[in-house]
mmCIF file of C-alpha atoms in Angstrom:
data_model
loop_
_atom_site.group_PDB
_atom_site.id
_atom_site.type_symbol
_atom_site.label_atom_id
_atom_site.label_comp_id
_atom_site.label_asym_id
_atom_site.label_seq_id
_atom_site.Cartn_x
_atom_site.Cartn_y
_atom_site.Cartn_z
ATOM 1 C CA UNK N 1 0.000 0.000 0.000
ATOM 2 C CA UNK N 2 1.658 3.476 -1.013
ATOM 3 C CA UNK N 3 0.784 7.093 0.339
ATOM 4 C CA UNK N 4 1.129 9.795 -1.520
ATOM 5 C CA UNK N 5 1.184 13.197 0.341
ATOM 6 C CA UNK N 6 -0.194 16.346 -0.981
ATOM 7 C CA UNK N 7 0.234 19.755 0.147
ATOM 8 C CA UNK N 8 -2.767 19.445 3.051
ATOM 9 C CA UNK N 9 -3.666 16.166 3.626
ATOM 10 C CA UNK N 10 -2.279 12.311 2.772
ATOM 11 C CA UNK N 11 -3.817 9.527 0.621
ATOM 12 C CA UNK N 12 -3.451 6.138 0.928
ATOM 13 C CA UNK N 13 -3.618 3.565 -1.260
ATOM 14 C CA UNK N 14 -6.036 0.716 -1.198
ATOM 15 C CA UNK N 15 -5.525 -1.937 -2.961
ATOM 16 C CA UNK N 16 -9.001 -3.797 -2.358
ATOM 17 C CA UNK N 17 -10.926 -0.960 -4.124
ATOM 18 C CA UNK N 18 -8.022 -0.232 -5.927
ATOM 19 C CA UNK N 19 -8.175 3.672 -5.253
ATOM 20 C CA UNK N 20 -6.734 6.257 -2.745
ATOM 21 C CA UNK N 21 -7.975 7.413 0.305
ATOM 22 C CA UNK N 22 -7.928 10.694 2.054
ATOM 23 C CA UNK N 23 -6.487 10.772 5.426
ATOM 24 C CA UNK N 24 -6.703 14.213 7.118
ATOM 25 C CA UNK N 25 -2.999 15.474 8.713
ATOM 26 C CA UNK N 26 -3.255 15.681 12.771
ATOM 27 C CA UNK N 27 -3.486 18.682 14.672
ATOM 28 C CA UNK N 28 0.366 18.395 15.817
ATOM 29 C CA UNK N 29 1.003 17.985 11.929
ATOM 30 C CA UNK N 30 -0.979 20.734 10.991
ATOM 31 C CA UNK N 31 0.667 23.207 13.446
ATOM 32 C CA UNK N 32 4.221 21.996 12.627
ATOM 33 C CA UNK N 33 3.174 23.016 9.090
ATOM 34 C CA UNK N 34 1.883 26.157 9.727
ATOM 35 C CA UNK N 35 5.088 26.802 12.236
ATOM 36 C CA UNK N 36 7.369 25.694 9.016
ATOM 37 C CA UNK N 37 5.753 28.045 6.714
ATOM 38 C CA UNK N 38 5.633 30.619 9.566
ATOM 39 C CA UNK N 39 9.132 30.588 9.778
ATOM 40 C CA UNK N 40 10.602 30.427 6.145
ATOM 41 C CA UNK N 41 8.246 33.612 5.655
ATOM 42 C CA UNK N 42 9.380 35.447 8.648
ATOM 43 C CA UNK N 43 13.090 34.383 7.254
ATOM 44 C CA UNK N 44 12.494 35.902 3.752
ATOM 45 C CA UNK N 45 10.807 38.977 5.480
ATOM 46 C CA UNK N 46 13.538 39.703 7.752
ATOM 47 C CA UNK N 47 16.073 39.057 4.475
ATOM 48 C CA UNK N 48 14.082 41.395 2.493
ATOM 49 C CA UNK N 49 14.083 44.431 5.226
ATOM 50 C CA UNK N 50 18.151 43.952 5.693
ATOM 51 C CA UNK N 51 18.672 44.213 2.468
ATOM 52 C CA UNK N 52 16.085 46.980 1.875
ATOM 53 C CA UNK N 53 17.957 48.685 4.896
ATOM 54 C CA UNK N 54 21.083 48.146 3.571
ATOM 55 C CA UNK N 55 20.539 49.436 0.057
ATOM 56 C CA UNK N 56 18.140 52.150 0.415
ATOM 57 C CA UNK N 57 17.472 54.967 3.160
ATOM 58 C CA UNK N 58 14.666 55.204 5.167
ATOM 59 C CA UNK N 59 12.655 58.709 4.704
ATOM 60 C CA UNK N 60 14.162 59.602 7.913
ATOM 61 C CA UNK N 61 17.182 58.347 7.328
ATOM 62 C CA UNK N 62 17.313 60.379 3.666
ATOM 63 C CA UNK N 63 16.216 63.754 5.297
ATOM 64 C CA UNK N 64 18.806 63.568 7.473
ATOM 65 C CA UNK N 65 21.311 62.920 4.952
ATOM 66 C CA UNK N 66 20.122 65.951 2.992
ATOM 67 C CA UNK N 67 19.973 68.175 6.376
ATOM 68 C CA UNK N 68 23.746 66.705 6.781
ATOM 69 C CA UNK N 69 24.784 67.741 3.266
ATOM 70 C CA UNK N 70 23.174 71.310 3.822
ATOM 71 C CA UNK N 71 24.782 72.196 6.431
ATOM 72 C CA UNK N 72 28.448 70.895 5.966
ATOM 73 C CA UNK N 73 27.686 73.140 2.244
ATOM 74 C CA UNK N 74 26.750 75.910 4.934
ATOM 75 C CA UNK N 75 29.574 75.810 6.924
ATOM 76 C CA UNK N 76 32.050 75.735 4.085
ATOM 77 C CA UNK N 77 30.455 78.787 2.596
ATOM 78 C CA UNK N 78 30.969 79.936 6.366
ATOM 79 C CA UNK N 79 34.508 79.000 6.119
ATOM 80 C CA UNK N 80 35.000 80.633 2.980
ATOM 81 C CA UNK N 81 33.331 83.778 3.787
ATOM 82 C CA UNK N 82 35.734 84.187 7.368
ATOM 83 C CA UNK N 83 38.720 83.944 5.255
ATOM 84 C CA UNK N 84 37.620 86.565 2.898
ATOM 85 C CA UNK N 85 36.556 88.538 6.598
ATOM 86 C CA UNK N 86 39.729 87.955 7.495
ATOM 87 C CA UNK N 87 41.819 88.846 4.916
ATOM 88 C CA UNK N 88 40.188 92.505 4.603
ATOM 89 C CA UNK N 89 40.777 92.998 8.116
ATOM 90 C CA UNK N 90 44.388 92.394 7.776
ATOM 91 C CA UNK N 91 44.158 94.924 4.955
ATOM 92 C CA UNK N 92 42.620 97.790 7.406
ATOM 93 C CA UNK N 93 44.887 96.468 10.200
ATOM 94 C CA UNK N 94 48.000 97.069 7.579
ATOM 95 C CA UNK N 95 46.844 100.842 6.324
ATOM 96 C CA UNK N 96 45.788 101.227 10.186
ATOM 97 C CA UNK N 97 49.356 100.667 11.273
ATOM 98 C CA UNK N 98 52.053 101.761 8.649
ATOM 99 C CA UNK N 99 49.535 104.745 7.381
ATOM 100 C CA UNK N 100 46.532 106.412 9.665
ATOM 101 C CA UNK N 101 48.396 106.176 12.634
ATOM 102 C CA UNK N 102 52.005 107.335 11.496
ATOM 103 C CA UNK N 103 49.538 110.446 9.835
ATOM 104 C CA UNK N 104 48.225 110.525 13.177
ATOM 105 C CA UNK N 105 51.249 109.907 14.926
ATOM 106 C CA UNK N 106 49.438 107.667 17.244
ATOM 107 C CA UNK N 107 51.073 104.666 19.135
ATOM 108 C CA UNK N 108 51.844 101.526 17.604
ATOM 109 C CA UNK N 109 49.304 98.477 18.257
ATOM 110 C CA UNK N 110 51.797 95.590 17.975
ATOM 111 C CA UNK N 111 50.366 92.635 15.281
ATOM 112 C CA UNK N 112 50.904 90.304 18.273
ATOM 113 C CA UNK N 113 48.536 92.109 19.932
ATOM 114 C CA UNK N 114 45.578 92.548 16.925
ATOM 115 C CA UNK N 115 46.082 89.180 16.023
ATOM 116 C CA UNK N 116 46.527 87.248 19.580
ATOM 117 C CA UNK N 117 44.007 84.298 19.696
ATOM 118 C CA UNK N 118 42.645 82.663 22.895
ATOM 119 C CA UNK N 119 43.913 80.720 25.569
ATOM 120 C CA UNK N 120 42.834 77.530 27.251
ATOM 121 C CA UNK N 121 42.531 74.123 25.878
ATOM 122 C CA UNK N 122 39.006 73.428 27.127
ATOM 123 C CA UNK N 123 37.646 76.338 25.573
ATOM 124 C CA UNK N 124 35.413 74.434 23.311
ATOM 125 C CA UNK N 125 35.202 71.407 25.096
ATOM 126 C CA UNK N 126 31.400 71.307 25.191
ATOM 127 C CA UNK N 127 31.551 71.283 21.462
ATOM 128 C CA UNK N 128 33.361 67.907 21.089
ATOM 129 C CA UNK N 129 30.002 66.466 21.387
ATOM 130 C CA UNK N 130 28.363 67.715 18.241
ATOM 131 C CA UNK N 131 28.125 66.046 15.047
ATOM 132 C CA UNK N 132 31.252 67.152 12.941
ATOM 133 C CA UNK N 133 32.865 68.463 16.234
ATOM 134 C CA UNK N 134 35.886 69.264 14.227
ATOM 135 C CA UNK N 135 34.462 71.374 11.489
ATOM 136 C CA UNK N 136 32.231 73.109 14.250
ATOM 137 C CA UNK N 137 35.027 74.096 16.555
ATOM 138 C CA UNK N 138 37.107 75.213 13.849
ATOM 139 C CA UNK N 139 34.449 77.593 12.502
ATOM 140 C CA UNK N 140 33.612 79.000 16.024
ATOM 141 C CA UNK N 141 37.789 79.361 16.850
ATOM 142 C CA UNK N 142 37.641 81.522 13.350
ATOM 143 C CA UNK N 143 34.973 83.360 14.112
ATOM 144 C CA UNK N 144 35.896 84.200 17.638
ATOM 145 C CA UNK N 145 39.539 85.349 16.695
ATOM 146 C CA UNK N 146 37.734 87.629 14.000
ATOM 147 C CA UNK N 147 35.403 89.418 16.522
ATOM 148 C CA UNK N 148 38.293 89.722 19.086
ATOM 149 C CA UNK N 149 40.590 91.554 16.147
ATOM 150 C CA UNK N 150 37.400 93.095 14.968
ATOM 151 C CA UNK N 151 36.779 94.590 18.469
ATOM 152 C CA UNK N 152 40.297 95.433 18.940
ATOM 153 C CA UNK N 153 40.070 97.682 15.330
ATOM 154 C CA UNK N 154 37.004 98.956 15.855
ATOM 155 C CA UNK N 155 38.864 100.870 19.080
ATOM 156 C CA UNK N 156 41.662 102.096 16.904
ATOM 157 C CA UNK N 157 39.097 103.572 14.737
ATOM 158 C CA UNK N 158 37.442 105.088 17.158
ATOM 159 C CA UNK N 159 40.758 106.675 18.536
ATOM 160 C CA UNK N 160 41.594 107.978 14.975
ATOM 161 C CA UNK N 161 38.684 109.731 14.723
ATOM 162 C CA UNK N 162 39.406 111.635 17.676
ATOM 163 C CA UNK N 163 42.651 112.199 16.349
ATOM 164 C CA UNK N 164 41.246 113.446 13.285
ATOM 165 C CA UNK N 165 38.697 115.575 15.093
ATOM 166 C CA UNK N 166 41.837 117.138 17.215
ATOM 167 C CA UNK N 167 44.401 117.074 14.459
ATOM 168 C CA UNK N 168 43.682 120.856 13.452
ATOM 169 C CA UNK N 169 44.294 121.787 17.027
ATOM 170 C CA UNK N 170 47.061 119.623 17.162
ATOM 171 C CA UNK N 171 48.764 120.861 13.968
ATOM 172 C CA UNK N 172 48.537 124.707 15.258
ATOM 173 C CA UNK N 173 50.266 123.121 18.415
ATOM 174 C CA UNK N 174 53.338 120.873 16.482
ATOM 175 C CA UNK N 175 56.746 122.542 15.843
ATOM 176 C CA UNK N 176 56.420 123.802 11.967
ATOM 177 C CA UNK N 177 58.811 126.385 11.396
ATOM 178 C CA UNK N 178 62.144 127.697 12.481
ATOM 179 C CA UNK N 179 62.595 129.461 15.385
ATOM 180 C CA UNK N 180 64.448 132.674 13.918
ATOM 181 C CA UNK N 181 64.126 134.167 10.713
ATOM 182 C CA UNK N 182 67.032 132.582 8.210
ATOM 183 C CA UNK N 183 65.438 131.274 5.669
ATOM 184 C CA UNK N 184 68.043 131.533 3.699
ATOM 185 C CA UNK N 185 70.297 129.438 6.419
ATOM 186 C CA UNK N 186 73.465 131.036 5.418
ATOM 187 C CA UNK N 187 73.593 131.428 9.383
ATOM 188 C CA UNK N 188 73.005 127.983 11.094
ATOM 189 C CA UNK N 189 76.227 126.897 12.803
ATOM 190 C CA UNK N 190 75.230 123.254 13.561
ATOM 191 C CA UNK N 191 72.903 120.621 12.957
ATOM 192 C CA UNK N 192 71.178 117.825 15.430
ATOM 193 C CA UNK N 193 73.975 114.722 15.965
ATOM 194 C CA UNK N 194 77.285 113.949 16.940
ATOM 195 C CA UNK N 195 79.408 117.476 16.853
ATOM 196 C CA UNK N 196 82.758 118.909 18.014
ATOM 197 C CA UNK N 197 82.196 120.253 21.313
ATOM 198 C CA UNK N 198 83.760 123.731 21.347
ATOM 199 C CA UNK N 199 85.278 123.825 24.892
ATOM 200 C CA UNK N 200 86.659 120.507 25.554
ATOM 201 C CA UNK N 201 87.398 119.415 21.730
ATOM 202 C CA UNK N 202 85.971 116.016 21.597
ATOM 203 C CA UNK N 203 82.984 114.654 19.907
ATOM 204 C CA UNK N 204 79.326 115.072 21.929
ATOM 205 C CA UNK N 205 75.716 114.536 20.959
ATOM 206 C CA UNK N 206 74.470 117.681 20.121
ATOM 207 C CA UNK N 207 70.667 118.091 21.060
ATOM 208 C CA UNK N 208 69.268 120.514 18.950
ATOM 209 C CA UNK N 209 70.044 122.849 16.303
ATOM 210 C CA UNK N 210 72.041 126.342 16.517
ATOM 211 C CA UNK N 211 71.416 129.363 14.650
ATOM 212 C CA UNK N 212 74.236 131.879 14.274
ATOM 213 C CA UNK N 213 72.179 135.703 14.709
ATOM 214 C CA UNK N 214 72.791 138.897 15.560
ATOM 215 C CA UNK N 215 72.487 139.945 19.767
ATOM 216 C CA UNK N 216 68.447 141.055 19.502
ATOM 217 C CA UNK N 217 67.411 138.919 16.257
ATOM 218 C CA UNK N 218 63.975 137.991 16.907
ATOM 219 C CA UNK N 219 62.923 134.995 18.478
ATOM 220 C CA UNK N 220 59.586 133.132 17.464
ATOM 221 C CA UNK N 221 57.296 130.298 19.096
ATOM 222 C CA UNK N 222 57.435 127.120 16.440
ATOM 223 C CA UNK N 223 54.223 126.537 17.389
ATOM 224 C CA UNK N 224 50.793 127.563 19.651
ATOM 225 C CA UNK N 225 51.770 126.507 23.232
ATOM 226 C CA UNK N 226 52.100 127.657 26.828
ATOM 227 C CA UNK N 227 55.199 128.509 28.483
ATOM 228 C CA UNK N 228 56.582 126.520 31.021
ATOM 229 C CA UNK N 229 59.887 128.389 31.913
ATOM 230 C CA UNK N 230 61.450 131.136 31.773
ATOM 231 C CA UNK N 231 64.915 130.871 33.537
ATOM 232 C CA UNK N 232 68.616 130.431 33.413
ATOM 233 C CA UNK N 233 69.050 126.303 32.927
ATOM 234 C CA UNK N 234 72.597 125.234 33.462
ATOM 235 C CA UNK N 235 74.773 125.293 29.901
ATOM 236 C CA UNK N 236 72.016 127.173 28.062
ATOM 237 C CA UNK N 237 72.027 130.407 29.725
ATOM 238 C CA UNK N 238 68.541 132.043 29.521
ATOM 239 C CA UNK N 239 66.034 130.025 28.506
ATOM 240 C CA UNK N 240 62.373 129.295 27.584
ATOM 241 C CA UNK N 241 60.709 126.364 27.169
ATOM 242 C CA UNK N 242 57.156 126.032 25.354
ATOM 243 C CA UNK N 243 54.788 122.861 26.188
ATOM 244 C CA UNK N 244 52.866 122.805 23.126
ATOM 245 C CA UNK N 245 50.844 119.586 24.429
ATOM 246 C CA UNK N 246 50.414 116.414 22.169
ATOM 247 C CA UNK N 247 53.792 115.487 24.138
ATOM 248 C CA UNK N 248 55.477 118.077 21.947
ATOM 249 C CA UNK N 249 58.231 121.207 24.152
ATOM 250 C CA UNK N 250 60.575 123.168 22.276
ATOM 251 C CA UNK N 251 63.294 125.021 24.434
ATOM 252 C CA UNK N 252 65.023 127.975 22.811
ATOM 253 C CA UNK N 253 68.514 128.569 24.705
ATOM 254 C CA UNK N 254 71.322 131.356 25.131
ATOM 255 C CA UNK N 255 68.376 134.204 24.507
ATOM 256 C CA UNK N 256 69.461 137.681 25.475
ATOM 257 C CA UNK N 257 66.190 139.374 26.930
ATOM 258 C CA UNK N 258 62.609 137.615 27.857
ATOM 259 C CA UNK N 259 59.286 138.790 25.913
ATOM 260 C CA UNK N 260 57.023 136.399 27.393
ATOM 261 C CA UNK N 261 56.506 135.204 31.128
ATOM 262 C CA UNK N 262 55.770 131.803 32.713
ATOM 263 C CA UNK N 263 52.603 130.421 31.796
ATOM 264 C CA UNK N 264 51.560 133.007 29.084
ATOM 265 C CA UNK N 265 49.344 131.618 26.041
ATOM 266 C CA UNK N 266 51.640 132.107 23.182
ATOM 267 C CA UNK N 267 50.619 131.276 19.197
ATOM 268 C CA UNK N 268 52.929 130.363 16.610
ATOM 269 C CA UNK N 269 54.904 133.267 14.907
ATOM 270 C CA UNK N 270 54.784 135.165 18.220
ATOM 271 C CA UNK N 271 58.007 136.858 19.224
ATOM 272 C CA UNK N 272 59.078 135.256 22.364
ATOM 273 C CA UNK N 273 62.427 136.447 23.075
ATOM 274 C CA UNK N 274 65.480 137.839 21.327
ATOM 275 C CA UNK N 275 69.267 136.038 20.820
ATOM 276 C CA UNK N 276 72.006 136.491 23.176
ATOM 277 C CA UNK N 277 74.921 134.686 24.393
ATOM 278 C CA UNK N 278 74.155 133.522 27.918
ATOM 279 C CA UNK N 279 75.450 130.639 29.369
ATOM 280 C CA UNK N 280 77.501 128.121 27.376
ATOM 281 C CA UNK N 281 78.101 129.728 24.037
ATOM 282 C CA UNK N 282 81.189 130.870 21.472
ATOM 283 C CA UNK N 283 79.335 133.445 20.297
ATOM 284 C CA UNK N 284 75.647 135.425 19.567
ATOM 285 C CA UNK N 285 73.353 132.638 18.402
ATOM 286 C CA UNK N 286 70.262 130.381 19.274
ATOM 287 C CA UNK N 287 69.947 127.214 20.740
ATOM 288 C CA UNK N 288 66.657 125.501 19.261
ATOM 289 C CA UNK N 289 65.588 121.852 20.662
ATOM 290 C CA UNK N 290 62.018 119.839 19.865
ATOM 291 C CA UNK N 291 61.545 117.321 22.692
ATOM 292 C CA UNK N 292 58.543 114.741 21.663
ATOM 293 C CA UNK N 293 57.704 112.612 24.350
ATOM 294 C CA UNK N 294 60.454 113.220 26.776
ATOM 295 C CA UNK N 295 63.312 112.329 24.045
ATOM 296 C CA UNK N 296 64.944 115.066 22.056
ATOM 297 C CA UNK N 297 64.064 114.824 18.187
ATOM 298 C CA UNK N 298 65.820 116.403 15.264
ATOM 299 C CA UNK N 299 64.345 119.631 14.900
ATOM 300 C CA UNK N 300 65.451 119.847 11.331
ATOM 301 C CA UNK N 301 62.252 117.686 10.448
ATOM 302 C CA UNK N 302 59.467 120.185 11.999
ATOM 303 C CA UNK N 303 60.213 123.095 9.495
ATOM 304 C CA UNK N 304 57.520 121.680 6.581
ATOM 305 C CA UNK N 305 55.503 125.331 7.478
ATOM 306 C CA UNK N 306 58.670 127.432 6.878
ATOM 307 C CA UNK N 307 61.212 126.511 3.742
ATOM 308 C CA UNK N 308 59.758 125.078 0.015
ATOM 309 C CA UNK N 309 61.023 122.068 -1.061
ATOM 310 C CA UNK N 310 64.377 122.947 -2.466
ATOM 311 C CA UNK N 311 64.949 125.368 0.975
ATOM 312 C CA UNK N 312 64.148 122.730 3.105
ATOM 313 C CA UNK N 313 66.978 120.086 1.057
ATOM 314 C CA UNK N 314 69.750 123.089 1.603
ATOM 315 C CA UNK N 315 68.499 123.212 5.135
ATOM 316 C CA UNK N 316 69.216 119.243 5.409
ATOM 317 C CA UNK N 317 72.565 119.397 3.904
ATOM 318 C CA UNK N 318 73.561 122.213 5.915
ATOM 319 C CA UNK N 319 72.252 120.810 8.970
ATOM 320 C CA UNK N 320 74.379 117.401 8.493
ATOM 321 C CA UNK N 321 77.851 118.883 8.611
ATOM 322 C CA UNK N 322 80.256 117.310 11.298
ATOM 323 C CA UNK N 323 81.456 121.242 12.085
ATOM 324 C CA UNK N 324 81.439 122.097 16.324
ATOM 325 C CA UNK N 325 78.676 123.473 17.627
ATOM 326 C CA UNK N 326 78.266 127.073 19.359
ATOM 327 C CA UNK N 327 77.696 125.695 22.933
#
């Protein structure tokens, strides 16, 4: 007698009435059939979402990628546009530095200083946490060093302007022209620099400039001022010395009578006193100094006011010779 087994149920054979026979599965049969079907689906199902998973992005999963993408093009454009920040701001820090401020003749602001970054290695610690921590602290660095210079410039402007606002004060206060009238310097003895002293005969930094005149030549104020002192002062004899602020003094030395008194007002051009030969001196003439900020300065470059061009190149080469000075 054979079986033969269909998908659902088994037939027998029978041989007697020589046909086949239904026979119905059991119930443990029918469950270990469904459980084998179960499984081999849930199998091919779990198969099929791997793979889906694998290959394709969820619609989650593809917005995110899309908000990634946006915002790494974001922060390069960032990037890109801090550099180009940056790079103009090194522009205005240059002209700042080597131009407005020597016009201004305000103080240097070191580059070490405009361009110092921060300090501390945990600065940005709470940002190591972020997607594309990197990228994100690197942008934030950038910008933070650009508002720090940024700050830093926007104060040196600010100062300039005053400056600016001042400067036509300031340039009726600066040292302009020469203190006597020879403006055809056939009369200047010696210039600023190392000279023959004309006592002791050996060489000594000479101060200031001297002007060979006449006992009573006129004496003028270089520039709007108030004076300080009017006085004998050891080696120059009589002298006067004008605080013109902006941390500018002239002192004229060796002057044979006064025409101004301590703390008079006095404006440039204004007679102030007349030459002698007081003190330390070979002979009738004037002993001009400019002092800017406590250190004597060659007063041969404060006469733009006074001489033309080709006047003021005689004056130069006249006021370089390595002759002795008068005091």
């Amino acid at each position: 007698m054979g079986i033969f087994r269909s998908r659902k149920a088994y037939y027998i054979y029978n041989p007697k009435m020589l046909e086949y026979e239904r026979i119905y599965p059991s119930a443990g049969e029918r469950f270990r059939i469904v459980l084998r079907n179960l499984s081999w689906g849930l199998l091919f199902g779990t198969g099929i979402f791997f793979a889906f998973m694998y290959f394709f992005d969820s619609p989650m999963e593809a917005l995110l990628r899309k908000e990634n993408r946006l915002l790494q093009t974001q922060y390069d454009i960032l990037l890109n546009e801090l550099s180009l920040a940056n790079d103009v701001l090194e522009d205005l820090q240059l002209r700042d530095e080597h131009l407005y401020r020597a016009v201004f003749q305000a103080d240097s602001i070191p580059m070490s200083i405009r361009r110092s970054g921060f300090g501390g290695s945990n600065r940005y610690e709470y940002l190591k946490g972020l997607p594309n921590s990197d990228l994100v602290i690197a942008t934030t660095t950038k910008m933070d060093i650009l508002k720090k210079q940024l700050y830093i410039q926007s104060n040196s402007l600010e100062e300039l302007i005053d400056l600016a606002k001042d400067m036509e004060n300031k340039i009726r206060c600066i040292p302009a022209i020469q203190p006597v009238a020879n403006k055809d310097l056939k009369r200047m003895a010696s210039g600023y620099g190392m000279r023959i002293d004309p006592f002791y005969h050996i060489p000594r930094f000479h101060t200031g400039m001297d002007f060979s005149a006449d006992i009573g030549t006129e004496i003028y104020a270089t520039g709007d001022g108030t004076v300080i002192q009017t006085s004998r002062k050891q080696g120059y004899g009589n002298c006067i010395i004008i605080d013109h602020g902006y941390d500018y003094k002239t002192l004229y030395g060796h002057i044979d009578k006064y025409k101004v008194r301590t703390g008079q007002k006095v404006l440039r051009g204004e007679v102030i006193a007349t030459v002698g030969n007081t003190g330390k001196s070979k002979g009738p003439h004037l002993h001009y100094e400019v002092i800017y900020k406590g250190r004597h300065d060659n007063p041969a470059n404060y006469y733009f006011q006074d001489l033309t061009p080709e006047e003021y190149d005689r004056m130069l080469q006249l006021a370089e010779n390595n002759g002795q000075t008068m005091d």
